[in-house]
CSV table of C-alpha atoms in Angstrom, one decimal:
chain,number,residue,atom,x,y,z
A,25,ASP,CA,8.8,59.0,-62.8
A,26,GLY,CA,7.1,57.2,-60.4
A,27,GLY,CA,5.5,53.9,-61.3
A,28,ILE,CA,5.1,50.1,-61.5
A,29,THR,CA,7.7,48.3,-63.9
A,30,GLN,CA,6.8,44.8,-65.3
A,31,SER,CA,9.0,42.5,-67.3
A,32,PRO,CA,9.2,40.6,-69.4
A,33,LYS,CA,5.8,42.2,-71.3
A,34,TYR,CA,5.7,38.8,-73.5
A,35,LEU,CA,6.9,35.5,-72.7
A,36,PHE,CA,6.5,32.0,-74.1
A,37,ARG,CA,7.6,29.0,-72.3
A,38,LYS,CA,7.4,25.3,-73.0
A,39,GLU,CA,5.3,23.0,-70.7
A,40,GLY,CA,7.1,21.8,-67.7
A,41,GLN,CA,8.9,24.9,-67.4
A,42,ASN,CA,9.0,27.3,-64.3
A,43,VAL,CA,8.9,31.5,-65.6
A,44,THR,CA,9.3,34.1,-63.1
A,45,LEU,CA,7.9,37.7,-63.7
A,46,SER,CA,9.6,40.6,-62.6
A,47,CYS,CA,7.5,43.5,-61.0
A,48,GLU,CA,9.4,46.6,-59.3
A,49,GLN,CA,7.5,49.7,-57.9
A,50,ASN,CA,9.5,53.1,-56.8
A,51,LEU,CA,6.2,54.4,-55.2
A,52,ASN,CA,7.3,53.4,-51.7
A,53,HIS,CA,4.0,51.5,-51.1
A,54,ASP,CA,4.3,48.7,-48.7
A,55,ALA,CA,1.5,46.6,-50.4
A,56,MET,CA,2.1,44.4,-53.8
A,57,TYR,CA,-0.3,42.5,-55.5
A,58,TRP,CA,-0.2,39.7,-58.6
A,59,TYR,CA,-3.5,39.4,-60.5
A,60,ARG,CA,-4.4,37.3,-63.5
A,61,GLN,CA,-6.6,38.1,-66.2
A,62,ASP,CA,-8.0,35.6,-68.7
A,63,PRO,CA,-9.7,36.8,-72.0
A,64,GLY,CA,-13.1,38.3,-71.5
A,65,GLN,CA,-12.9,38.1,-67.4
A,66,GLY,CA,-12.0,40.4,-64.7
A,67,LEU,CA,-9.1,39.9,-62.3
A,68,ARG,CA,-8.5,37.6,-59.8
A,69,LEU,CA,-5.8,37.7,-57.1
A,70,ILE,CA,-2.8,35.4,-57.0
A,71,TYR,CA,-1.0,36.5,-53.9
A,72,TYR,CA,-0.4,39.9,-52.2
A,73,SER,CA,2.1,41.2,-49.5
A,74,GLN,CA,1.5,44.0,-46.9
A,75,ILE,CA,5.1,44.2,-46.1
A,76,VAL,CA,8.8,42.9,-46.4
A,77,ASN,CA,9.3,39.0,-45.9
A,78,ASP,CA,5.2,38.5,-45.7
A,79,PHE,CA,2.7,37.2,-48.4
A,80,GLN,CA,-0.6,36.0,-48.1
A,81,LYS,CA,-2.4,33.6,-51.0
A,82,GLY,CA,-5.4,35.2,-52.9
A,83,ASP,CA,-8.0,32.9,-54.6
A,84,ILE,CA,-6.0,31.2,-57.2
A,85,ALA,CA,-2.5,30.6,-55.6
A,86,GLU,CA,-2.5,27.0,-56.4
A,87,GLY,CA,0.7,26.6,-59.0
A,88,TYR,CA,2.3,29.9,-58.2
A,89,SER,CA,4.9,31.3,-55.6
A,90,VAL,CA,6.3,34.6,-54.6
A,91,SER,CA,9.0,36.4,-52.9
A,92,ARG,CA,9.2,40.2,-51.0
A,93,GLU,CA,12.7,40.5,-50.0
A,94,LYS,CA,12.8,44.1,-50.7
A,95,LYS,CA,9.8,46.6,-50.3
A,96,GLU,CA,10.3,47.4,-54.2
A,97,SER,CA,10.1,44.1,-55.6
A,98,PHE,CA,7.3,41.4,-55.9
A,99,PRO,CA,8.3,38.5,-58.3
A,100,LEU,CA,6.0,36.2,-59.2
A,101,THR,CA,7.1,32.4,-60.3
A,102,VAL,CA,4.5,30.4,-62.1
A,103,THR,CA,5.3,26.9,-61.8
A,104,SER,CA,5.0,23.8,-63.9
A,105,ALA,CA,2.3,22.8,-61.4
A,106,GLN,CA,-0.1,25.5,-62.8
A,107,LYS,CA,-2.1,23.7,-65.0
A,108,ASN,CA,-3.3,26.4,-67.3
A,109,PRO,CA,-0.6,29.2,-67.1
A,110,THR,CA,-1.5,30.8,-70.4
A,111,ALA,CA,-2.9,34.4,-69.3
A,112,PHE,CA,-2.1,38.2,-69.0
A,113,TYR,CA,-0.5,38.8,-65.4
A,114,LEU,CA,-0.9,42.0,-63.8
A,115,CYS,CA,1.1,43.6,-60.8
A,116,ALA,CA,-0.4,46.0,-58.7
A,117,SER,CA,0.7,48.4,-55.5
A,118,SER,CA,-1.0,50.3,-52.7
A,119,ILE,CA,0.1,52.6,-50.0
A,120,ARG,CA,-1.1,50.4,-47.6
A,121,GLY,CA,-2.3,46.8,-47.2
A,122,PRO,CA,-6.0,45.5,-46.9
A,123,PRO,CA,-8.4,46.5,-45.7
A,124,ASN,CA,-7.7,50.1,-45.9
A,125,THR,CA,-5.3,50.0,-48.9
A,126,GLY,CA,-6.0,53.4,-50.4
A,127,GLU,CA,-5.9,53.5,-54.4
A,128,LEU,CA,-4.5,50.7,-56.5
A,129,PHE,CA,-2.2,51.2,-59.1
A,130,PHE,CA,-1.3,48.8,-61.8
A,131,GLY,CA,1.8,47.8,-64.1
A,132,GLU,CA,1.4,47.5,-68.0
A,133,GLY,CA,1.0,43.8,-67.4
A,134,SER,CA,2.9,40.5,-68.5
A,135,ARG,CA,1.7,38.4,-71.2
A,136,LEU,CA,2.6,34.5,-70.7
A,137,THR,CA,1.6,32.3,-73.3
A,138,VAL,CA,2.7,28.3,-73.0
A,139,LEU,CA,3.3,26.4,-75.9
B,13,GLY,CA,-16.2,37.8,-51.3
B,14,ILE,CA,-18.1,40.7,-52.6
B,15,GLN,CA,-19.9,39.9,-55.3
B,16,VAL,CA,-19.5,42.7,-58.4
B,17,GLU,CA,-21.8,43.1,-61.4
B,18,GLN,CA,-21.3,45.7,-64.2
B,19,SER,CA,-23.6,46.5,-66.8
B,20,PRO,CA,-24.2,46.8,-69.5
B,21,PRO,CA,-21.6,43.9,-70.4
B,22,ASP,CA,-21.3,45.6,-74.0
B,23,LEU,CA,-21.8,49.0,-75.5
B,24,ILE,CA,-21.7,50.2,-79.2
B,25,LEU,CA,-21.7,54.3,-79.4
B,26,GLN,CA,-21.7,56.8,-82.3
B,27,GLU,CA,-18.9,59.0,-81.3
B,28,GLY,CA,-20.1,62.2,-79.4
B,29,ALA,CA,-22.8,60.1,-77.8
B,30,ASN,CA,-22.9,59.9,-73.9
B,31,SER,CA,-23.0,56.6,-71.8
B,32,THR,CA,-23.6,55.5,-68.2
B,33,LEU,CA,-22.1,52.2,-67.0
B,34,ARG,CA,-23.1,50.8,-63.7
B,35,CYS,CA,-21.4,48.7,-60.8
B,36,ASN,CA,-23.5,46.8,-58.3
B,37,PHE,CA,-21.8,45.4,-55.3
B,38,SER,CA,-23.4,43.0,-53.0
B,39,ASP,CA,-21.8,44.2,-49.4
B,40,SER,CA,-20.5,47.6,-47.8
B,41,VAL,CA,-17.3,49.0,-49.0
B,42,ASN,CA,-14.6,51.2,-48.0
B,43,ASN,CA,-12.7,51.2,-51.6
B,44,LEU,CA,-14.1,51.7,-54.8
B,45,GLN,CA,-12.4,52.4,-58.1
B,46,TRP,CA,-13.1,52.7,-62.2
B,47,PHE,CA,-10.3,51.5,-64.3
B,48,HIS,CA,-9.9,51.8,-68.2
B,49,GLN,CA,-8.1,49.0,-69.5
B,50,ASN,CA,-6.8,50.2,-73.0
B,51,PRO,CA,-6.1,48.0,-76.2
B,52,TRP,CA,-2.6,47.1,-74.8
B,53,GLY,CA,-4.0,45.6,-71.4
B,54,GLN,CA,-3.1,48.4,-69.2
B,55,LEU,CA,-5.0,49.5,-66.6
B,56,ILE,CA,-5.6,53.1,-66.2
B,57,ASN,CA,-7.0,54.7,-62.8
B,58,LEU,CA,-10.1,56.7,-63.6
B,59,PHE,CA,-11.6,57.4,-60.0
B,60,TYR,CA,-11.0,56.7,-56.5
B,61,ILE,CA,-14.2,56.9,-55.3
B,62,PRO,CA,-15.9,54.9,-52.3
B,63,SER,CA,-18.5,57.5,-51.8
B,64,GLY,CA,-19.7,60.7,-53.2
B,65,THR,CA,-19.3,62.5,-56.6
B,66,LYS,CA,-16.2,63.3,-58.6
B,67,GLN,CA,-15.5,64.6,-62.3
B,68,ASN,CA,-12.5,64.7,-64.3
B,69,GLY,CA,-13.2,66.4,-67.8
B,70,ARG,CA,-15.6,64.5,-69.7
B,71,LEU,CA,-15.8,61.6,-67.1
B,72,SER,CA,-17.6,61.8,-63.9
B,73,ALA,CA,-18.5,59.0,-61.3
B,74,THR,CA,-21.0,58.7,-58.3
B,75,THR,CA,-21.1,56.0,-55.9
B,76,VAL,CA,-23.9,55.7,-53.4
B,77,ALA,CA,-22.4,53.1,-50.7
B,78,THR,CA,-25.7,52.9,-48.8
B,79,GLU,CA,-27.1,51.6,-52.0
B,80,ARG,CA,-24.6,49.7,-53.0
B,81,TYR,CA,-23.9,51.1,-56.5
B,82,SER,CA,-21.5,52.9,-58.7
B,83,LEU,CA,-22.2,54.8,-62.0
B,84,LEU,CA,-19.4,56.0,-64.2
B,85,TYR,CA,-20.6,58.7,-67.0
B,86,ILE,CA,-18.8,59.4,-70.2
B,87,SER,CA,-20.1,62.4,-72.1
B,88,SER,CA,-19.2,63.5,-75.6
B,89,SER,CA,-17.6,59.9,-76.3
B,90,GLN,CA,-14.4,59.6,-78.4
B,91,THR,CA,-12.9,56.6,-79.9
B,92,THR,CA,-10.2,56.8,-77.7
B,93,ASP,CA,-12.7,56.0,-74.8
B,94,SER,CA,-12.9,52.4,-76.6
B,95,GLY,CA,-11.7,49.8,-74.0
B,96,VAL,CA,-12.8,48.0,-71.1
B,97,TYR,CA,-14.0,49.7,-67.9
B,98,PHE,CA,-13.8,47.8,-64.9
B,99,CYS,CA,-15.2,48.6,-61.4
B,100,ALA,CA,-13.6,47.2,-58.2
B,101,VAL,CA,-14.4,47.5,-54.7
B,102,GLY,CA,-12.8,46.7,-51.2
B,103,GLY,CA,-14.7,45.5,-48.2
B,104,ASN,CA,-14.4,46.9,-44.5
B,105,THR,CA,-13.0,43.3,-43.6
B,106,GLY,CA,-11.6,42.0,-46.4
B,107,ASN,CA,-8.4,41.3,-47.9
B,108,GLN,CA,-8.4,42.2,-51.4
B,109,PHE,CA,-10.2,44.2,-54.1
B,110,TYR,CA,-12.8,42.4,-56.0
B,111,PHE,CA,-13.2,43.1,-59.7
B,112,GLY,CA,-16.4,42.9,-62.0
B,113,THR,CA,-16.5,41.4,-65.5
B,114,GLY,CA,-16.2,45.0,-67.3
B,115,THR,CA,-18.2,46.6,-69.8
B,116,SER,CA,-16.6,46.4,-73.3
B,117,LEU,CA,-17.1,50.0,-74.9
B,118,THR,CA,-16.6,50.7,-78.7
B,119,VAL,CA,-17.0,54.0,-79.8
B,120,ILE,CA,-17.2,54.3,-83.6
B,121,PRO,CA,-16.5,57.5,-85.7
């Protein structure tokens, strides 16, 4: 089945550690996105990528890093510089990049808790 | 960026009741989607509706782009409709989707 796969679904980390969240899509979409959701809030954009080897910062990129070496994959690293990393992270993709993206599709999310 | 306001923030319904959720946005858009976030956190696509009206079973949506709002109608609500409903919009020149803070719906038996 086509879709977006995120892993792990749940992750615990100690303060000061980096952690990488995986996102893979087999929809043949050009654009991929990472969003962060805090309790009772909407989604905020961390990074997006319109094409391989290119990515752009969103509204809350500080403390995060990404790479896009393959069309199918867009991993997110939450670094120790991120001051409040405990959140729900959602990966998404669309057939094209902004502004004419078409429909946005989401993975199931990764819940990160920093102890 | 584009401001997105959703109302009401919370809604409690008896099973079988109908409801209307509203999404207002502050600028012209070329993308608008409605999502349902289930209790496990996954965002389910309901409608991609930058303009016009669409229906899918008990759900329908209308976007009046010129007046900068969209409505999501849920008829004969069921307990499985519970969750948070998000509206997201994308502008003609922007680089992202902007999300509202959602409407939390609880359907009680």
